[in-house]
Tab-separated table of C-alpha atoms in Angstrom:
chain	number	residue	atom	x	y	z
A	1	UNK	CA	2.602	-2.277	37.879
A	2	UNK	CA	1.642	-4.495	35.341
A	3	UNK	CA	-1.902	-5.782	35.943
A	4	UNK	CA	-2.155	-9.393	35.982
A	5	UNK	CA	-5.844	-8.699	33.844
A	6	UNK	CA	-6.647	-9.200	30.030
A	7	UNK	CA	-10.231	-8.884	28.931
A	8	UNK	CA	-10.971	-12.567	28.885
A	9	UNK	CA	-10.689	-13.932	32.835
A	10	UNK	CA	-12.182	-10.436	33.514
A	11	UNK	CA	-16.175	-10.669	34.436
A	12	UNK	CA	-17.203	-6.976	32.660
A	13	UNK	CA	-19.476	-4.769	35.849
A	14	UNK	CA	-22.534	-5.236	33.184
A	15	UNK	CA	-23.438	-7.448	30.490
A	16	UNK	CA	-25.471	-4.619	28.599
A	17	UNK	CA	-28.794	-4.101	27.515
A	18	UNK	CA	-30.558	-4.389	24.096
A	19	UNK	CA	-30.652	-0.475	22.780
A	20	UNK	CA	-33.777	1.229	21.130
A	21	UNK	CA	-34.082	2.168	17.009
A	22	UNK	CA	-31.632	4.858	15.655
A	23	UNK	CA	-29.426	4.578	19.245
A	24	UNK	CA	-28.435	1.081	18.735
A	25	UNK	CA	-28.263	1.439	14.999
A	26	UNK	CA	-25.214	4.022	15.700
A	27	UNK	CA	-23.749	2.419	18.073
A	28	UNK	CA	-23.041	-0.439	15.438
A	29	UNK	CA	-22.365	1.964	13.266
A	30	UNK	CA	-19.308	3.490	15.264
A	31	UNK	CA	-18.196	0.484	16.492
A	32	UNK	CA	-17.886	-0.747	12.280
A	33	UNK	CA	-16.051	2.113	11.533
A	34	UNK	CA	-13.427	1.494	14.450
A	35	UNK	CA	-13.917	-2.548	13.080
A	36	UNK	CA	-12.516	-1.092	9.797
A	37	UNK	CA	-9.064	1.012	10.730
A	38	UNK	CA	-8.490	-2.966	11.668
A	39	UNK	CA	-7.155	-2.612	7.968
A	40	UNK	CA	-4.913	0.620	8.605
A	41	UNK	CA	-3.668	-0.036	12.018
A	42	UNK	CA	-0.562	-2.217	11.777
A	43	UNK	CA	-1.128	-2.368	16.282
A	44	UNK	CA	-4.892	-2.784	16.581
A	45	UNK	CA	-5.161	-6.781	16.770
A	46	UNK	CA	-8.692	-6.887	17.767
A	47	UNK	CA	-12.235	-5.390	17.602
A	48	UNK	CA	-14.311	-6.668	21.265
A	49	UNK	CA	-17.980	-5.802	20.863
A	50	UNK	CA	-19.834	-5.149	23.892
A	51	UNK	CA	-17.314	-6.456	26.609
A	52	UNK	CA	-16.657	-4.313	29.213
A	53	UNK	CA	-17.736	-1.047	26.685
A	54	UNK	CA	-19.513	-0.654	24.443
A	55	UNK	CA	-16.445	-1.974	22.370
A	56	UNK	CA	-13.180	-2.192	23.112
A	57	UNK	CA	-9.685	-2.143	20.744
A	58	UNK	CA	-6.733	-4.813	21.626
A	59	UNK	CA	-3.511	-3.452	20.728
A	60	UNK	CA	-0.133	-5.395	20.136
A	61	UNK	CA	3.099	-3.313	19.878
A	62	UNK	CA	6.795	-2.894	22.292
A	63	UNK	CA	5.149	-2.607	24.756
A	64	UNK	CA	2.722	-5.307	24.728
A	65	UNK	CA	-0.903	-5.303	24.888
A	66	UNK	CA	-2.903	-2.426	25.781
A	67	UNK	CA	-6.669	-1.864	25.415
A	68	UNK	CA	-8.692	1.019	24.378
A	69	UNK	CA	-12.408	1.594	26.110
A	70	UNK	CA	-14.940	2.692	23.413
A	71	UNK	CA	-18.120	4.296	25.235
A	72	UNK	CA	-21.175	5.058	22.874
A	73	UNK	CA	-23.939	8.122	24.167
A	74	UNK	CA	-25.854	9.476	22.386
A	75	UNK	CA	-28.021	12.931	22.579
A	76	UNK	CA	-30.634	14.992	21.483
A	77	UNK	CA	-30.211	18.075	19.309
A	78	UNK	CA	-32.443	19.954	22.139
A	79	UNK	CA	-30.068	18.787	25.133
A	80	UNK	CA	-26.881	20.521	23.135
A	81	UNK	CA	-23.595	19.246	24.117
A	82	UNK	CA	-21.729	17.457	27.095
A	83	UNK	CA	-20.702	19.607	30.118
A	84	UNK	CA	-18.183	18.802	32.160
A	85	UNK	CA	-20.266	18.517	35.089
A	86	UNK	CA	-22.348	15.816	33.116
A	87	UNK	CA	-19.037	13.900	32.150
A	88	UNK	CA	-18.086	13.596	35.654
A	89	UNK	CA	-21.224	13.405	37.049
A	90	UNK	CA	-20.535	17.066	39.475
A	91	UNK	CA	-23.062	17.650	41.556
A	92	UNK	CA	-24.548	21.699	42.261
A	93	UNK	CA	-24.678	21.296	45.707
A	94	UNK	CA	-20.492	21.709	46.953
A	95	UNK	CA	-21.177	19.567	50.000
A	96	UNK	CA	-22.287	16.480	47.565
A	97	UNK	CA	-20.156	13.830	45.836
A	98	UNK	CA	-19.779	12.890	42.486
A	99	UNK	CA	-22.538	10.260	41.161
A	100	UNK	CA	-21.423	6.889	40.704
A	101	UNK	CA	-23.088	6.472	37.810
A	102	UNK	CA	-21.504	9.107	35.002
A	103	UNK	CA	-19.419	8.449	32.675
A	104	UNK	CA	-16.283	9.209	33.926
A	105	UNK	CA	-16.786	6.897	36.342
A	106	UNK	CA	-17.606	4.124	34.350
A	107	UNK	CA	-14.949	5.286	32.288
A	108	UNK	CA	-11.897	5.013	35.752
A	109	UNK	CA	-13.318	1.849	36.703
A	110	UNK	CA	-11.736	0.366	33.633
A	111	UNK	CA	-8.187	2.041	35.104
A	112	UNK	CA	-8.639	0.391	38.149
A	113	UNK	CA	-9.398	-3.347	36.376
A	114	UNK	CA	-6.530	-2.677	33.817
A	115	UNK	CA	-4.193	-0.055	35.332
A	116	UNK	CA	-1.347	-0.002	32.780
A	117	UNK	CA	-3.138	-1.962	30.218
A	118	UNK	CA	-6.035	0.260	29.662
A	119	UNK	CA	-4.206	3.149	27.156
A	120	UNK	CA	-7.328	4.818	26.607
A	121	UNK	CA	-11.056	5.681	27.735
A	122	UNK	CA	-13.083	7.461	24.774
A	123	UNK	CA	-16.218	8.956	25.102
A	124	UNK	CA	-17.904	8.292	21.173
A	125	UNK	CA	-21.031	10.377	20.288
A	126	UNK	CA	-22.902	12.473	18.027
A	127	UNK	CA	-22.638	15.393	19.860
A	128	UNK	CA	-20.580	18.187	20.648
A	129	UNK	CA	-18.825	18.929	23.581
A	130	UNK	CA	-18.337	22.572	25.049
A	131	UNK	CA	-15.249	24.140	25.092
A	132	UNK	CA	-14.684	23.841	28.694
A	133	UNK	CA	-15.130	19.655	28.707
A	134	UNK	CA	-12.118	19.822	25.437
A	135	UNK	CA	-9.572	22.198	27.354
A	136	UNK	CA	-10.029	20.024	30.456
A	137	UNK	CA	-8.907	17.253	28.623
A	138	UNK	CA	-6.904	18.838	26.439
A	139	UNK	CA	-4.999	20.546	28.977
A	140	UNK	CA	-4.033	17.371	31.158
A	141	UNK	CA	-2.418	15.112	28.008
A	142	UNK	CA	-0.286	17.607	27.300
A	143	UNK	CA	0.509	18.807	30.707
A	144	UNK	CA	2.985	16.529	33.534
A	145	UNK	CA	0.877	17.782	36.586
A	146	UNK	CA	-1.949	20.220	37.477
A	147	UNK	CA	0.637	22.533	38.254
A	148	UNK	CA	0.872	22.757	34.429
A	149	UNK	CA	-2.899	23.925	33.976
A	150	UNK	CA	-4.402	26.700	32.934
A	151	UNK	CA	-6.248	28.828	35.772
A	152	UNK	CA	-9.921	28.298	33.684
A	153	UNK	CA	-8.764	24.356	33.747
A	154	UNK	CA	-7.507	24.093	36.581
A	155	UNK	CA	-10.378	25.312	38.917
A	156	UNK	CA	-12.755	22.640	36.930
A	157	UNK	CA	-9.706	19.945	37.474
A	158	UNK	CA	-9.972	21.213	41.163
A	159	UNK	CA	-13.890	20.938	41.309
A	160	UNK	CA	-13.336	17.556	40.337
A	161	UNK	CA	-11.214	16.479	42.635
A	162	UNK	CA	-13.986	17.972	45.620
A	163	UNK	CA	-16.646	15.842	44.597
A	164	UNK	CA	-14.994	12.718	43.645
A	165	UNK	CA	-12.123	12.272	46.661
A	166	UNK	CA	-15.606	13.169	49.032
A	167	UNK	CA	-15.905	10.648	51.814
A	168	UNK	CA	-18.720	9.411	49.736
A	169	UNK	CA	-17.885	9.659	46.830
A	170	UNK	CA	-17.698	7.410	43.481
A	171	UNK	CA	-14.098	6.115	43.945
A	172	UNK	CA	-12.365	5.177	47.231
A	173	UNK	CA	-9.296	5.700	47.729
A	174	UNK	CA	-8.986	8.060	44.766
A	175	UNK	CA	-6.478	11.237	44.902
A	176	UNK	CA	-5.818	14.499	42.970
A	177	UNK	CA	-2.835	12.492	41.034
A	178	UNK	CA	-5.075	9.170	39.679
A	179	UNK	CA	-7.764	11.788	39.072
A	180	UNK	CA	-5.051	13.639	36.903
A	181	UNK	CA	-3.412	10.297	35.378
A	182	UNK	CA	-6.961	9.170	34.046
A	183	UNK	CA	-7.691	12.544	32.468
A	184	UNK	CA	-4.859	12.263	30.708
A	185	UNK	CA	-6.077	9.012	29.407
A	186	UNK	CA	-9.410	10.276	28.233
A	187	UNK	CA	-10.486	11.312	24.326
A	188	UNK	CA	-13.085	12.730	23.106
A	189	UNK	CA	-14.657	11.836	18.933
A	190	UNK	CA	-17.743	14.161	19.096
A	191	UNK	CA	-19.443	14.160	15.888
A	192	UNK	CA	-22.440	16.649	15.595
A	193	UNK	CA	-25.763	15.597	14.033
A	194	UNK	CA	-25.079	11.481	13.477
A	195	UNK	CA	-28.638	10.618	14.586
A	196	UNK	CA	-30.312	12.357	11.371
A	197	UNK	CA	-27.843	10.481	9.129
A	198	UNK	CA	-29.644	8.333	6.757
A	199	UNK	CA	-28.828	4.615	5.915
A	200	UNK	CA	-27.446	5.845	2.365
A	201	UNK	CA	-25.192	8.415	3.688
A	202	UNK	CA	-23.999	5.336	6.245
A	203	UNK	CA	-23.188	3.066	3.355
A	204	UNK	CA	-21.597	6.900	2.233
A	205	UNK	CA	-19.206	7.194	4.097
A	206	UNK	CA	-18.633	3.143	4.207
A	207	UNK	CA	-17.333	2.451	1.291
A	208	UNK	CA	-15.382	6.207	1.836
A	209	UNK	CA	-13.453	4.355	4.543
A	210	UNK	CA	-12.958	0.596	2.599
A	211	UNK	CA	-11.400	2.579	0.157
A	212	UNK	CA	-8.877	4.958	2.062
A	213	UNK	CA	-7.978	1.708	4.616
A	214	UNK	CA	-7.857	-0.020	1.135
A	215	UNK	CA	-8.306	1.467	-2.582
A	216	UNK	CA	-10.889	-0.708	-3.065
A	217	UNK	CA	-13.486	1.908	-5.178
A	218	UNK	CA	-16.996	-0.151	-4.868
A	219	UNK	CA	-20.324	0.681	-6.367
A	220	UNK	CA	-23.285	1.672	-4.460
A	221	UNK	CA	-25.006	-1.465	-3.971
A	222	UNK	CA	-21.623	-3.176	-3.167
A	223	UNK	CA	-20.679	-0.539	-0.815
A	224	UNK	CA	-24.798	-1.620	0.024
A	225	UNK	CA	-24.079	-4.989	0.405
A	226	UNK	CA	-20.843	-4.740	2.516
A	227	UNK	CA	-22.528	-2.629	5.069
A	228	UNK	CA	-25.305	-4.981	5.424
A	229	UNK	CA	-22.511	-7.456	6.354
A	230	UNK	CA	-20.330	-5.492	8.789
A	231	UNK	CA	-23.281	-4.409	10.353
A	232	UNK	CA	-24.401	-7.793	10.890
A	233	UNK	CA	-21.519	-8.936	11.716
A	234	UNK	CA	-21.239	-5.626	14.679
A	235	UNK	CA	-24.274	-6.409	16.047
A	236	UNK	CA	-23.833	-10.478	16.182
A	237	UNK	CA	-20.620	-10.459	18.054
A	238	UNK	CA	-22.535	-7.487	20.356
A	239	UNK	CA	-25.322	-9.243	21.121
A	240	UNK	CA	-23.524	-12.175	22.430
A	241	UNK	CA	-23.515	-12.861	26.195
A	242	UNK	CA	-21.187	-14.289	27.986
A	243	UNK	CA	-21.772	-15.027	31.482
A	244	UNK	CA	-19.252	-14.504	34.408
A	245	UNK	CA	-19.845	-18.202	35.197
A	246	UNK	CA	-18.366	-19.188	31.623
A	247	UNK	CA	-15.580	-16.941	31.157
A	248	UNK	CA	-13.562	-18.239	28.042
A	249	UNK	CA	-9.990	-20.500	28.737
A	250	UNK	CA	-8.047	-17.852	26.208
A	251	UNK	CA	-7.731	-14.616	24.770
A	252	UNK	CA	-7.838	-16.468	21.483
A	253	UNK	CA	-11.505	-17.763	22.230
A	254	UNK	CA	-12.522	-14.939	23.344
A	255	UNK	CA	-11.436	-12.755	20.139
A	256	UNK	CA	-13.171	-15.758	18.314
A	257	UNK	CA	-16.823	-15.018	20.136
A	258	UNK	CA	-16.907	-11.326	20.870
A	259	UNK	CA	-14.092	-9.763	18.367
A	260	UNK	CA	-13.348	-9.086	15.392
A	261	UNK	CA	-10.361	-9.260	13.865
A	262	UNK	CA	-8.989	-7.999	10.028
A	263	UNK	CA	-9.181	-11.576	8.958
A	264	UNK	CA	-13.231	-11.764	9.278
A	265	UNK	CA	-13.267	-8.470	7.591
A	266	UNK	CA	-10.928	-9.821	4.578
A	267	UNK	CA	-13.308	-12.500	2.542
A	268	UNK	CA	-15.717	-9.513	2.971
A	269	UNK	CA	-13.965	-6.668	0.771
A	270	UNK	CA	-12.833	-10.817	-1.187
A	271	UNK	CA	-9.208	-9.906	-0.477
A	272	UNK	CA	-6.916	-12.894	0.778
A	273	UNK	CA	-5.694	-14.364	3.906
A	274	UNK	CA	-3.424	-16.378	3.203
A	275	UNK	CA	-1.998	-13.547	0.635
A	276	UNK	CA	-2.254	-11.532	3.519
A	277	UNK	CA	-1.007	-13.645	6.147
A	278	UNK	CA	1.968	-13.785	3.991
A	279	UNK	CA	2.425	-9.685	3.538
A	280	UNK	CA	1.664	-8.899	6.980
A	281	UNK	CA	5.457	-9.619	7.882
A	282	UNK	CA	6.586	-6.781	6.434
A	283	UNK	CA	4.324	-4.560	8.806
A	284	UNK	CA	3.831	-2.230	6.161
A	285	UNK	CA	0.479	-0.833	4.814
A	286	UNK	CA	-0.586	-4.275	4.369
A	287	UNK	CA	-3.751	-4.256	2.678
A	288	UNK	CA	-3.372	-1.622	0.293
A	289	UNK	CA	-0.244	-3.859	-0.727
A	290	UNK	CA	-2.243	-6.799	-0.727
A	291	UNK	CA	-5.599	-4.806	-2.623
A	292	UNK	CA	-2.908	-3.142	-5.461
A	293	UNK	CA	-1.578	-6.832	-5.457
A	294	UNK	CA	-4.009	-8.297	-6.088
A	295	UNK	CA	-6.031	-6.201	-8.781
A	296	UNK	CA	-2.834	-6.450	-10.899
A	297	UNK	CA	-2.503	-10.032	-10.632
A	298	UNK	CA	-6.686	-10.587	-11.606
A	299	UNK	CA	-6.056	-8.274	-14.336
A	300	UNK	CA	-2.976	-10.282	-15.218
A	301	UNK	CA	-5.256	-13.453	-15.165
A	302	UNK	CA	-3.251	-14.439	-12.445
A	303	UNK	CA	-4.707	-17.949	-10.893
A	304	UNK	CA	-4.665	-17.754	-6.509
A	305	UNK	CA	-1.456	-19.789	-6.566
A	306	UNK	CA	0.073	-17.833	-8.303
A	307	UNK	CA	-1.510	-14.818	-6.850
A	308	UNK	CA	-0.311	-16.119	-3.616
A	309	UNK	CA	3.374	-16.763	-5.030
A	310	UNK	CA	3.328	-12.750	-5.996
A	311	UNK	CA	2.916	-11.953	-3.023
A	312	UNK	CA	5.778	-14.406	-1.297
A	313	UNK	CA	7.721	-12.371	-3.150
A	314	UNK	CA	7.329	-9.069	-3.050
A	315	UNK	CA	7.640	-9.538	0.545
A	316	UNK	CA	11.159	-11.273	0.398
A	317	UNK	CA	12.101	-8.426	-1.192
A	318	UNK	CA	10.836	-5.820	1.133
A	319	UNK	CA	12.372	-8.387	4.030
A	320	UNK	CA	15.789	-8.473	2.063
A	321	UNK	CA	15.407	-4.642	1.244
A	322	UNK	CA	15.270	-3.687	5.013
A	323	UNK	CA	18.202	-5.776	5.855
A	324	UNK	CA	20.331	-4.810	3.664
A	325	UNK	CA	19.199	-1.594	2.589
A	326	UNK	CA	22.407	0.282	4.700
A	327	UNK	CA	24.697	-1.244	2.174
A	328	UNK	CA	23.538	-0.609	-0.722
A	329	UNK	CA	25.139	1.268	-3.248
A	330	UNK	CA	22.230	3.934	-4.527
A	331	UNK	CA	22.957	4.320	-7.680
A	332	UNK	CA	23.574	0.588	-8.789
A	333	UNK	CA	19.909	0.061	-6.930
A	334	UNK	CA	18.315	3.149	-9.184
A	335	UNK	CA	19.625	1.602	-11.909
A	336	UNK	CA	18.439	-1.736	-11.405
A	337	UNK	CA	14.549	-0.192	-10.278
A	338	UNK	CA	15.087	1.308	-14.081
A	339	UNK	CA	15.428	-1.799	-15.253
A	340	UNK	CA	13.069	-3.509	-13.485
A	341	UNK	CA	10.662	-0.604	-14.482
A	342	UNK	CA	11.331	-1.825	-17.867
A	343	UNK	CA	10.848	-5.305	-18.021
A	344	UNK	CA	7.498	-4.597	-16.349
A	345	UNK	CA	6.441	-1.773	-18.869
A	346	UNK	CA	7.122	-4.767	-21.227
A	347	UNK	CA	4.732	-7.036	-19.225
A	348	UNK	CA	1.985	-4.136	-18.935
A	349	UNK	CA	1.463	-3.518	-22.591
A	350	UNK	CA	1.311	-7.442	-23.120
A	351	UNK	CA	4.361	-8.211	-24.970
A	352	UNK	CA	5.327	-11.487	-22.767
A	353	UNK	CA	4.324	-14.384	-20.215
A	354	UNK	CA	4.925	-14.930	-16.728
A	355	UNK	CA	7.713	-17.108	-17.184
A	356	UNK	CA	9.209	-14.726	-19.465
A	357	UNK	CA	9.737	-12.250	-17.142
A	358	UNK	CA	11.135	-14.529	-14.985
A	359	UNK	CA	14.023	-15.403	-17.539
A	360	UNK	CA	14.433	-11.513	-17.084
A	361	UNK	CA	14.440	-11.654	-13.804
A	362	UNK	CA	17.555	-13.728	-13.609
A	363	UNK	CA	19.685	-12.280	-16.369
A	364	UNK	CA	19.407	-8.957	-14.063
A	365	UNK	CA	20.226	-11.055	-11.069
A	366	UNK	CA	23.194	-11.920	-12.108
A	367	UNK	CA	24.581	-8.245	-13.574
A	368	UNK	CA	23.735	-6.845	-10.482
A	369	UNK	CA	24.500	-9.235	-7.950
A	370	UNK	CA	28.399	-8.233	-8.020
A	371	UNK	CA	27.369	-5.144	-8.044
A	372	UNK	CA	25.033	-4.522	-5.509
A	373	UNK	CA	28.112	-6.245	-3.124
A	374	UNK	CA	25.601	-7.930	-0.416
A	375	UNK	CA	25.175	-11.478	-0.835
A	376	UNK	CA	21.775	-13.370	-1.128
A	377	UNK	CA	20.496	-11.338	-4.711
A	378	UNK	CA	18.548	-13.693	-7.099
A	379	UNK	CA	15.849	-13.175	-9.704
A	380	UNK	CA	12.910	-14.482	-7.311
A	381	UNK	CA	13.802	-11.347	-4.845
A	382	UNK	CA	14.118	-9.158	-8.653
A	383	UNK	CA	10.646	-10.793	-9.327
A	384	UNK	CA	9.729	-9.637	-5.852
A	385	UNK	CA	11.623	-5.816	-6.593
A	386	UNK	CA	9.525	-5.640	-10.385
A	387	UNK	CA	5.678	-6.515	-8.378
A	388	UNK	CA	6.766	-3.923	-5.427
A	389	UNK	CA	7.154	-1.248	-8.801
A	390	UNK	CA	3.997	-2.694	-9.870
A	391	UNK	CA	2.237	-2.312	-6.492
A	392	UNK	CA	3.142	1.331	-6.586
A	393	UNK	CA	2.331	2.007	-9.999
A	394	UNK	CA	-0.898	-0.140	-9.957
A	395	UNK	CA	-0.343	-1.335	-13.076
A	396	UNK	CA	-0.736	-5.305	-14.508
A	397	UNK	CA	2.220	-7.109	-15.844
A	398	UNK	CA	0.940	-8.868	-18.747
A	399	UNK	CA	-1.178	-12.356	-18.914
A	400	UNK	CA	0.345	-16.137	-17.744
């Protein structure tokens, strides 16, 4: 059944409250890390802060819109790892129902509310989880029904069902099948001893993530500045309270008020939003490509208009190639690539200007269009191919 509910037209069950000290910092840090994955994950469209849960990812793919709800829980080292009983609210007495305030119950409500739009529910924690909990979640995810669970996991699952389905249980109408389907979408994100990490540790991790997703190599001071800006943005969006009487009129309004998107991150990384939009048409790892092209253009003394043109031409080549690759002669394409690489080497050594590169591209287009036997190859596409090669190799193209 398809849910008619969306994040913007459904009031959260609670608006959240102030967190204290290190626990607040921990939630903001994990939310910031989730935001950074927007740089790499083409499906994740937005991360909402303190809306229905601590943070929520919004994905768009062939199946439509999907949500991932992340609940952040911290514990001291003395409290130890999370157990099945603690997460699912199971009592010691066999005759008592499960607690209505457990972590799992609150996560289950997302599935009840958003149904097929709820793609995953995630427990994010600074400590570990016990093997019994990890095994139950892993086995349910890979099994098609509870009958496929191991004896040990089935015993734990039956205990959860027993306490969740009692007459005074936390979920009216819940049965073994609905509970199994819920556990299938649970993900665990444990991380031991995170609260003991320092601000310097976090800056280092942030710098590593930024380099991983964008290949931007930051100095210590740059990482610290970006870290602070990102955390301030997360804190600002998290602390904004929207009353249930004034829900956003659209998903776009909710994104602006409570969400973080790639367009919010690009200025922090000094990357061009216009160029990002142009490159996004190919569906490739956009931010890495943009980062490489922008560095290439900067080293080549290109202005903003020329940089945007480079991204446009590179995108046009990618689109043309994807459309025609099944009809292209691999041998002739390799020969063209070799000559494009040769032209690139010439300009990388500073032995020419951009307009000369265009002239060379015109000559290559005239020579190779008949060989490739595919319509549409022109100088603009060849220039785009040259910059695609430059992006792969990370070299500049001389001067303007």
